Amino acid sequence: MKDLQSWEDAGEIELYYFDESGFSQRSNLPYGWSPVGSRRK
Protein backbone atom coordinates (compact mmCIF):
# COMPACT_ATOMS: atom_id res chain seq x y z
CA MET A 1 0.00 0.00 0.00
CA LYS A 2 2.85 2.40 0.74
CA ASP A 3 4.23 1.93 -2.77
CA LEU A 4 0.83 2.54 -4.31
CA GLN A 5 0.31 5.67 -2.23
CA SER A 6 3.76 7.03 -3.12
CA TRP A 7 3.11 6.43 -6.84
CA GLU A 8 -0.19 8.27 -6.51
CA ASP A 9 1.51 11.15 -4.68
CA ALA A 10 4.07 11.36 -7.50
CA GLY A 11 1.29 11.49 -10.09
CA GLU A 12 2.30 8.20 -11.69
CA ILE A 13 -1.05 6.51 -11.07
CA GLU A 14 -4.56 7.43 -9.98
CA LEU A 15 -5.40 5.50 -6.83
CA TYR A 16 -9.03 4.86 -5.94
CA TYR A 17 -10.38 3.31 -2.76
CA PHE A 18 -13.46 1.11 -2.86
CA ASP A 19 -15.63 0.20 0.11
CA GLU A 20 -16.39 -3.52 0.00
CA SER A 21 -18.45 -3.55 3.19
CA GLY A 22 -21.67 -3.78 1.17
CA PHE A 23 -23.47 -1.12 3.22
CA SER A 24 -26.93 -0.33 1.95
CA GLN A 25 -30.02 1.26 3.43
CA ARG A 26 -31.99 -1.64 1.96
CA SER A 27 -31.02 -4.93 3.53
CA ASN A 28 -30.56 -7.95 1.30
CA LEU A 29 -31.63 -10.17 4.21
CA PRO A 30 -35.36 -10.65 4.72
CA TYR A 31 -36.69 -9.29 7.99
CA GLY A 32 -39.75 -10.92 9.44
CA TRP A 33 -41.06 -13.66 11.64
CA SER A 34 -42.32 -17.05 10.55
CA PRO A 35 -43.43 -20.10 12.50
CA VAL A 36 -40.71 -22.58 13.45
CA GLY A 37 -40.18 -25.10 10.66
CA SER A 38 -41.62 -22.95 7.87
CA ARG A 39 -39.87 -20.59 5.49
CA ARG A 40 -40.83 -17.04 4.69
CA LYS A 41 -42.00 -16.61 1.09
PDB file of C-alpha atoms in Angstrom:
ATOM      1  CA  MET A   1       0.000   0.000   0.000  1.00  0.00           C
ATOM      2  CA  LYS A   2       2.852   2.401   0.742  1.00  0.00           C
ATOM      3  CA  ASP A   3       4.229   1.931  -2.771  1.00  0.00           C
ATOM      4  CA  LEU A   4       0.826   2.538  -4.309  1.00  0.00           C
ATOM      5  CA  GLN A   5       0.311   5.672  -2.226  1.00  0.00           C
ATOM      6  CA  SER A   6       3.756   7.032  -3.124  1.00  0.00           C
ATOM      7  CA  TRP A   7       3.105   6.429  -6.842  1.00  0.00           C
ATOM      8  CA  GLU A   8      -0.190   8.269  -6.506  1.00  0.00           C
ATOM      9  CA  ASP A   9       1.509  11.147  -4.679  1.00  0.00           C
ATOM     10  CA  ALA A  10       4.071  11.360  -7.501  1.00  0.00           C
ATOM     11  CA  GLY A  11       1.288  11.494 -10.094  1.00  0.00           C
ATOM     12  CA  GLU A  12       2.299   8.195 -11.690  1.00  0.00           C
ATOM     13  CA  ILE A  13      -1.048   6.506 -11.065  1.00  0.00           C
ATOM     14  CA  GLU A  14      -4.563   7.428  -9.979  1.00  0.00           C
ATOM     15  CA  LEU A  15      -5.402   5.503  -6.834  1.00  0.00           C
ATOM     16  CA  TYR A  16      -9.033   4.857  -5.937  1.00  0.00           C
ATOM     17  CA  TYR A  17     -10.376   3.305  -2.763  1.00  0.00           C
ATOM     18  CA  PHE A  18     -13.457   1.112  -2.856  1.00  0.00           C
ATOM     19  CA  ASP A  19     -15.631   0.197   0.107  1.00  0.00           C
ATOM     20  CA  GLU A  20     -16.395  -3.519   0.005  1.00  0.00           C
ATOM     21  CA  SER A  21     -18.453  -3.551   3.192  1.00  0.00           C
ATOM     22  CA  GLY A  22     -21.665  -3.784   1.174  1.00  0.00           C
ATOM     23  CA  PHE A  23     -23.472  -1.116   3.223  1.00  0.00           C
ATOM     24  CA  SER A  24     -26.934  -0.330   1.952  1.00  0.00           C
ATOM     25  CA  GLN A  25     -30.024   1.260   3.435  1.00  0.00           C
ATOM     26  CA  ARG A  26     -31.989  -1.641   1.957  1.00  0.00           C
ATOM     27  CA  SER A  27     -31.021  -4.931   3.531  1.00  0.00           C
ATOM     28  CA  ASN A  28     -30.564  -7.952   1.303  1.00  0.00           C
ATOM     29  CA  LEU A  29     -31.630 -10.167   4.209  1.00  0.00           C
ATOM     30  CA  PRO A  30     -35.360 -10.646   4.716  1.00  0.00           C
ATOM     31  CA  TYR A  31     -36.689  -9.290   7.990  1.00  0.00           C
ATOM     32  CA  GLY A  32     -39.752 -10.918   9.442  1.00  0.00           C
ATOM     33  CA  TRP A  33     -41.062 -13.664  11.643  1.00  0.00           C
ATOM     34  CA  SER A  34     -42.321 -17.049  10.547  1.00  0.00           C
ATOM     35  CA  PRO A  35     -43.433 -20.102  12.499  1.00  0.00           C
ATOM     36  CA  VAL A  36     -40.714 -22.582  13.448  1.00  0.00           C
ATOM     37  CA  GLY A  37     -40.179 -25.103  10.659  1.00  0.00           C
ATOM     38  CA  SER A  38     -41.616 -22.952   7.865  1.00  0.00           C
ATOM     39  CA  ARG A  39     -39.868 -20.589   5.491  1.00  0.00           C
ATOM     40  CA  ARG A  40     -40.827 -17.041   4.687  1.00  0.00           C
ATOM     41  CA  LYS A  41     -42.004 -16.613   1.087  1.00  0.00           C
TER      42      LYS A  41
END
